[in-house]
Amino acid sequence: MSVFGKLFGGGGKGGKGPSPQDAIQKLRDTEEMLAKKQDFLEKKIDQELMTAKKNGTKNKRAALQALKRKKRYENQLNQIDGTLSTIEFQREALENANTNTEVLKNMGFAAKAMKAAHENMDIDKVDDLMQDITEQQELAQEISDAISKPVGFGEEFDDDELLAELDELEQEELDKNLLEIGGTEDAHLPNVPSTSLPSRPAKEDEDKDDMDDLQRWAMEAM
């Protein structure tokens, strides 16, 4: 019989052992019970310590008995600490084993699903299918290229002839402009005004007046 079977009362040959979830829950319950026992012992230790202090000078016998009880409680507390460590280690190991079991179970389920998905697949058929897809894509691209090319509906033009025709049109336009410029020579021009512009005083008259004034001033000075 396994350790789990002995601990949790597992059956013999035909008996079914506890599930990991049940075992983990029982270990947690045990931890909780021992934690409560710890709290109880810690309170008893404090009480015995107070009793020993209270009777230390008055009643040494009572004080010694209190210290002895305190030591027993401390030993029990140490035992519980060790038991809790063992149970915690066992619970963590069981939880890890349960997790690994679930992971492997799910991985096996996924492997079976993948196998079922690939059961009706033939690698040769897959290659043929991918080749057909590639050919259809190439054909679709050729069709798109053919549709996108400009079409002339059967008419083809010579670029040299078109350029020559364009030069002729430009020359005709140039000749037309030159004829329009030549025709302006016979156009009616405005008449010259018949009235003369107002005359300005001659500069020589101004200079002569200045000389007369200078001579007159010189004669008076003599």
mmCIF file of C-alpha atoms in Angstrom:
data_model
loop_
_atom_site.group_PDB
_atom_site.id
_atom_site.type_symbol
_atom_site.label_atom_id
_atom_site.label_comp_id
_atom_site.label_asym_id
_atom_site.label_seq_id
_atom_site.Cartn_x
_atom_site.Cartn_y
_atom_site.Cartn_z
ATOM 1 C CA MET A 1 0.000 0.000 0.000
ATOM 2 C CA SER A 2 1.281 3.448 -0.928
ATOM 3 C CA VAL A 3 1.995 6.215 1.562
ATOM 4 C CA PHE A 4 -1.107 8.123 0.362
ATOM 5 C CA GLY A 5 -3.174 4.958 0.810
ATOM 6 C CA LYS A 6 -1.944 4.462 4.367
ATOM 7 C CA LEU A 7 -2.468 8.124 5.227
ATOM 8 C CA PHE A 8 -5.950 8.566 3.741
ATOM 9 C CA GLY A 9 -7.265 5.031 4.200
ATOM 10 C CA GLY A 10 -6.956 3.839 0.621
ATOM 11 C CA GLY A 11 -8.288 0.379 -0.162
ATOM 12 C CA GLY A 12 -6.409 -2.687 -1.136
ATOM 13 C CA LYS A 13 -5.945 -4.196 -4.559
ATOM 14 C CA GLY A 14 -9.321 -3.284 -5.943
ATOM 15 C CA GLY A 15 -9.678 -0.031 -4.007
ATOM 16 C CA LYS A 16 -9.524 3.316 -5.717
ATOM 17 C CA GLY A 17 -7.106 5.874 -4.238
ATOM 18 C CA PRO A 18 -8.112 9.452 -3.428
ATOM 19 C CA SER A 19 -8.001 12.018 -6.175
ATOM 20 C CA PRO A 20 -5.257 14.646 -6.048
ATOM 21 C CA GLN A 21 -7.855 17.348 -5.405
ATOM 22 C CA ASP A 22 -9.240 15.451 -2.379
ATOM 23 C CA ALA A 23 -5.766 14.843 -0.993
ATOM 24 C CA ILE A 24 -4.812 18.514 -1.419
ATOM 25 C CA GLN A 25 -7.982 19.625 0.342
ATOM 26 C CA LYS A 26 -7.352 17.244 3.276
ATOM 27 C CA LEU A 27 -3.822 18.579 3.629
ATOM 28 C CA ARG A 28 -5.111 22.140 3.683
ATOM 29 C CA ASP A 29 -7.652 21.204 6.344
ATOM 30 C CA THR A 30 -4.865 19.667 8.387
ATOM 31 C CA GLU A 31 -2.764 22.806 8.032
ATOM 32 C CA GLU A 32 -5.661 24.924 9.202
ATOM 33 C CA MET A 33 -6.203 22.662 12.244
ATOM 34 C CA LEU A 34 -2.529 22.791 13.190
ATOM 35 C CA ALA A 35 -2.473 26.588 12.765
ATOM 36 C CA LYS A 36 -5.316 26.861 15.279
ATOM 37 C CA LYS A 37 -3.384 24.528 17.612
ATOM 38 C CA GLN A 38 -0.399 26.872 17.299
ATOM 39 C CA ASP A 39 -2.463 29.860 18.326
ATOM 40 C CA PHE A 40 -3.797 27.942 21.336
ATOM 41 C CA LEU A 41 -0.323 26.881 22.461
ATOM 42 C CA GLU A 42 1.107 30.363 22.064
ATOM 43 C CA LYS A 43 -1.645 31.744 24.295
ATOM 44 C CA LYS A 44 -1.018 28.984 26.889
ATOM 45 C CA ILE A 45 2.720 29.759 26.848
ATOM 46 C CA ASP A 46 1.980 33.430 27.526
ATOM 47 C CA GLN A 47 -0.353 32.500 30.370
ATOM 48 C CA GLU A 48 2.173 30.163 32.024
ATOM 49 C CA LEU A 49 4.854 32.797 31.658
ATOM 50 C CA MET A 50 2.658 35.348 33.436
ATOM 51 C CA THR A 51 1.887 32.793 36.162
ATOM 52 C CA ALA A 52 5.593 32.122 36.689
ATOM 53 C CA LYS A 53 6.342 35.831 36.965
ATOM 54 C CA LYS A 54 3.436 36.363 39.341
ATOM 55 C CA ASN A 55 4.524 33.572 41.722
ATOM 56 C CA GLY A 56 8.241 33.973 41.271
ATOM 57 C CA THR A 57 8.814 35.482 44.751
ATOM 58 C CA LYS A 58 5.676 34.367 46.549
ATOM 59 C CA ASN A 59 5.260 30.720 45.530
ATOM 60 C CA LYS A 60 8.293 29.235 43.853
ATOM 61 C CA ARG A 61 6.683 25.812 43.533
ATOM 62 C CA ALA A 62 3.781 27.221 41.521
ATOM 63 C CA ALA A 63 6.190 29.258 39.463
ATOM 64 C CA LEU A 64 8.291 26.168 38.641
ATOM 65 C CA GLN A 65 5.191 24.175 37.658
ATOM 66 C CA ALA A 66 4.137 27.012 35.369
ATOM 67 C CA LEU A 67 7.575 27.029 33.724
ATOM 68 C CA LYS A 68 7.426 23.261 33.227
ATOM 69 C CA ARG A 69 4.039 23.529 31.508
ATOM 70 C CA LYS A 70 5.430 26.372 29.421
ATOM 71 C CA LYS A 71 8.316 24.131 28.280
ATOM 72 C CA ARG A 72 5.896 21.325 27.301
ATOM 73 C CA TYR A 73 3.789 23.786 25.303
ATOM 74 C CA GLU A 74 6.898 25.081 23.587
ATOM 75 C CA ASN A 75 7.941 21.530 22.661
ATOM 76 C CA GLN A 76 4.497 20.845 21.230
ATOM 77 C CA LEU A 77 4.679 24.111 19.326
ATOM 78 C CA ASN A 78 8.033 23.127 17.847
ATOM 79 C CA GLN A 79 6.610 19.740 16.822
ATOM 80 C CA ILE A 80 3.664 21.442 15.144
ATOM 81 C CA ASP A 81 6.024 23.768 13.286
ATOM 82 C CA GLY A 82 7.918 20.754 11.923
ATOM 83 C CA THR A 83 4.696 18.954 11.024
ATOM 84 C CA LEU A 84 3.381 22.022 9.203
ATOM 85 C CA SER A 85 6.590 22.263 7.197
ATOM 86 C CA THR A 86 6.280 18.611 6.164
ATOM 87 C CA ILE A 87 2.603 18.939 5.267
ATOM 88 C CA GLU A 88 3.249 22.155 3.311
ATOM 89 C CA PHE A 89 6.048 20.468 1.337
ATOM 90 C CA GLN A 90 3.798 17.469 0.640
ATOM 91 C CA ARG A 91 0.890 19.667 -0.439
ATOM 92 C CA GLU A 92 3.082 21.711 -2.795
ATOM 93 C CA ALA A 93 4.508 18.513 -4.316
ATOM 94 C CA LEU A 94 1.018 17.131 -4.776
ATOM 95 C CA GLU A 95 -0.195 20.381 -6.339
ATOM 96 C CA ASN A 96 2.741 20.356 -8.768
ATOM 97 C CA ALA A 97 2.039 16.717 -9.651
ATOM 98 C CA ASN A 98 -1.619 17.538 -10.183
ATOM 99 C CA THR A 99 -0.689 20.488 -12.379
ATOM 100 C CA ASN A 100 1.686 18.363 -14.432
ATOM 101 C CA THR A 101 -1.016 15.710 -14.803
ATOM 102 C CA GLU A 102 -3.495 18.274 -16.093
ATOM 103 C CA VAL A 103 -0.899 19.745 -18.461
ATOM 104 C CA LEU A 104 -0.045 16.324 -19.887
ATOM 105 C CA LYS A 105 -3.717 15.464 -20.183
ATOM 106 C CA ASN A 106 -4.431 18.640 -22.126
ATOM 107 C CA MET A 107 -1.369 18.144 -24.306
ATOM 108 C CA GLY A 108 -2.532 14.613 -25.103
ATOM 109 C CA PHE A 109 -5.998 15.914 -25.921
ATOM 110 C CA ALA A 110 -4.502 18.547 -28.245
ATOM 111 C CA ALA A 111 -2.293 15.906 -29.903
ATOM 112 C CA LYS A 112 -5.325 13.721 -30.582
ATOM 113 C CA ALA A 113 -7.219 16.688 -32.019
ATOM 114 C CA MET A 114 -4.311 17.528 -34.297
ATOM 115 C CA LYS A 115 -4.037 13.925 -35.410
ATOM 116 C CA ALA A 116 -7.753 13.865 -36.203
ATOM 117 C CA ALA A 117 -7.426 17.119 -38.149
ATOM 118 C CA HIS A 118 -4.560 15.715 -40.235
ATOM 119 C CA GLU A 119 -6.101 12.283 -40.666
ATOM 120 C CA ASN A 120 -7.753 13.095 -43.998
ATOM 121 C CA MET A 121 -4.845 15.152 -45.288
ATOM 122 C CA ASP A 122 -2.384 13.791 -47.832
ATOM 123 C CA ILE A 123 0.880 15.679 -48.268
ATOM 124 C CA ASP A 124 0.856 14.967 -52.001
ATOM 125 C CA LYS A 125 -2.637 16.386 -52.278
ATOM 126 C CA VAL A 126 -1.556 19.430 -50.304
ATOM 127 C CA ASP A 127 1.358 19.990 -52.703
ATOM 128 C CA ASP A 128 -0.960 19.648 -55.692
ATOM 129 C CA LEU A 129 -3.426 22.062 -54.125
ATOM 130 C CA MET A 130 -0.733 24.657 -53.435
ATOM 131 C CA GLN A 131 0.517 24.293 -57.009
ATOM 132 C CA ASP A 132 -2.995 24.834 -58.345
ATOM 133 C CA ILE A 133 -3.375 27.907 -56.149
ATOM 134 C CA THR A 134 -0.073 29.301 -57.447
ATOM 135 C CA GLU A 135 -1.091 28.721 -61.066
ATOM 136 C CA GLN A 136 -4.460 30.390 -60.525
ATOM 137 C CA GLN A 137 -2.787 33.377 -58.888
ATOM 138 C CA GLU A 138 -0.401 33.722 -61.831
ATOM 139 C CA LEU A 139 -3.312 33.450 -64.262
ATOM 140 C CA ALA A 140 -5.269 36.080 -62.356
ATOM 141 C CA GLN A 141 -2.232 38.396 -62.448
ATOM 142 C CA GLU A 142 -1.871 37.942 -66.218
ATOM 143 C CA ILE A 143 -5.564 38.718 -66.691
ATOM 144 C CA SER A 144 -5.244 41.847 -64.544
ATOM 145 C CA ASP A 145 -2.209 43.009 -66.514
ATOM 146 C CA ALA A 146 -4.017 42.425 -69.813
ATOM 147 C CA ILE A 147 -7.093 44.331 -68.659
ATOM 148 C CA SER A 148 -5.064 47.272 -67.344
ATOM 149 C CA LYS A 149 -3.190 47.812 -70.655
ATOM 150 C CA PRO A 150 -4.628 50.618 -72.841
ATOM 151 C CA VAL A 151 -6.195 49.393 -76.062
ATOM 152 C CA GLY A 152 -6.591 51.253 -79.387
ATOM 153 C CA PHE A 153 -9.398 49.121 -80.745
ATOM 154 C CA GLY A 154 -7.257 48.016 -83.682
ATOM 155 C CA GLU A 155 -5.984 51.510 -84.644
ATOM 156 C CA GLU A 156 -2.256 52.113 -84.740
ATOM 157 C CA PHE A 157 -0.647 55.511 -85.410
ATOM 158 C CA ASP A 158 2.823 56.432 -86.495
ATOM 159 C CA ASP A 159 4.455 58.831 -84.047
ATOM 160 C CA ASP A 160 6.550 60.455 -86.808
ATOM 161 C CA GLU A 161 3.427 61.292 -88.812
ATOM 162 C CA LEU A 162 1.765 62.780 -85.764
ATOM 163 C CA LEU A 163 4.826 64.937 -85.026
ATOM 164 C CA ALA A 164 4.949 66.151 -88.611
ATOM 165 C CA GLU A 165 1.276 67.102 -88.459
ATOM 166 C CA LEU A 166 1.887 68.956 -85.236
ATOM 167 C CA ASP A 167 4.755 70.915 -86.826
ATOM 168 C CA GLU A 168 2.472 71.923 -89.699
ATOM 169 C CA LEU A 169 -0.160 73.175 -87.278
ATOM 170 C CA GLU A 170 2.420 75.208 -85.409
ATOM 171 C CA GLN A 171 3.757 76.706 -88.662
ATOM 172 C CA GLU A 172 0.223 77.677 -89.770
ATOM 173 C CA GLU A 173 -0.361 79.400 -86.466
ATOM 174 C CA LEU A 174 2.955 81.261 -86.789
ATOM 175 C CA ASP A 175 2.143 82.395 -90.341
ATOM 176 C CA LYS A 176 -1.262 83.606 -89.212
ATOM 177 C CA ASN A 177 0.291 85.715 -86.474
ATOM 178 C CA LEU A 178 2.796 87.252 -88.922
ATOM 179 C CA LEU A 179 -0.010 88.194 -91.342
ATOM 180 C CA GLU A 180 -1.897 89.888 -88.574
ATOM 181 C CA ILE A 181 1.187 91.919 -87.645
ATOM 182 C CA GLY A 182 1.773 92.976 -91.343
ATOM 183 C CA GLY A 183 -1.834 94.114 -91.739
ATOM 184 C CA THR A 184 -1.461 96.719 -89.022
ATOM 185 C CA GLU A 185 0.800 98.881 -91.338
ATOM 186 C CA ASP A 186 -2.278 100.006 -93.388
ATOM 187 C CA ALA A 187 -4.300 100.720 -90.315
ATOM 188 C CA HIS A 188 -5.623 104.318 -89.784
ATOM 189 C CA LEU A 189 -3.358 106.337 -87.495
ATOM 190 C CA PRO A 190 -4.497 109.388 -85.460
ATOM 191 C CA ASN A 191 -3.926 112.915 -86.979
ATOM 192 C CA VAL A 192 -1.130 115.215 -85.741
ATOM 193 C CA PRO A 193 -2.459 118.082 -83.601
ATOM 194 C CA SER A 194 -2.681 121.428 -85.576
ATOM 195 C CA THR A 195 -2.121 123.741 -82.622
ATOM 196 C CA SER A 196 1.404 124.590 -81.512
ATOM 197 C CA LEU A 197 2.646 124.018 -78.028
ATOM 198 C CA PRO A 198 3.022 127.088 -75.774
ATOM 199 C CA SER A 199 6.441 128.712 -76.107
ATOM 200 C CA ARG A 200 8.881 129.095 -73.261
ATOM 201 C CA PRO A 201 11.017 132.268 -72.639
ATOM 202 C CA ALA A 202 14.381 131.971 -74.273
ATOM 203 C CA LYS A 203 17.288 131.541 -71.941
ATOM 204 C CA GLU A 204 19.294 134.128 -73.981
ATOM 205 C CA ASP A 205 16.832 136.898 -73.024
ATOM 206 C CA GLU A 206 17.259 136.125 -69.367
ATOM 207 C CA ASP A 207 21.053 136.245 -69.676
ATOM 208 C CA LYS A 208 20.879 139.615 -71.525
ATOM 209 C CA ASP A 209 18.766 141.203 -68.818
ATOM 210 C CA ASP A 210 21.283 140.095 -66.215
ATOM 211 C CA MET A 211 24.146 141.724 -68.180
ATOM 212 C CA ASP A 212 22.242 145.024 -68.500
ATOM 213 C CA ASP A 213 21.679 145.169 -64.773
ATOM 214 C CA LEU A 214 25.358 144.498 -64.120
ATOM 215 C CA GLN A 215 26.517 147.323 -66.450
ATOM 216 C CA ARG A 216 24.034 149.780 -64.933
ATOM 217 C CA TRP A 217 25.356 149.057 -61.430
ATOM 218 C CA ALA A 218 28.973 149.524 -62.561
ATOM 219 C CA MET A 219 28.200 153.016 -64.119
ATOM 220 C CA GLU A 220 26.539 154.227 -60.958
ATOM 221 C CA ALA A 221 29.470 153.173 -58.885
ATOM 222 C CA MET A 222 31.810 155.376 -60.895
#
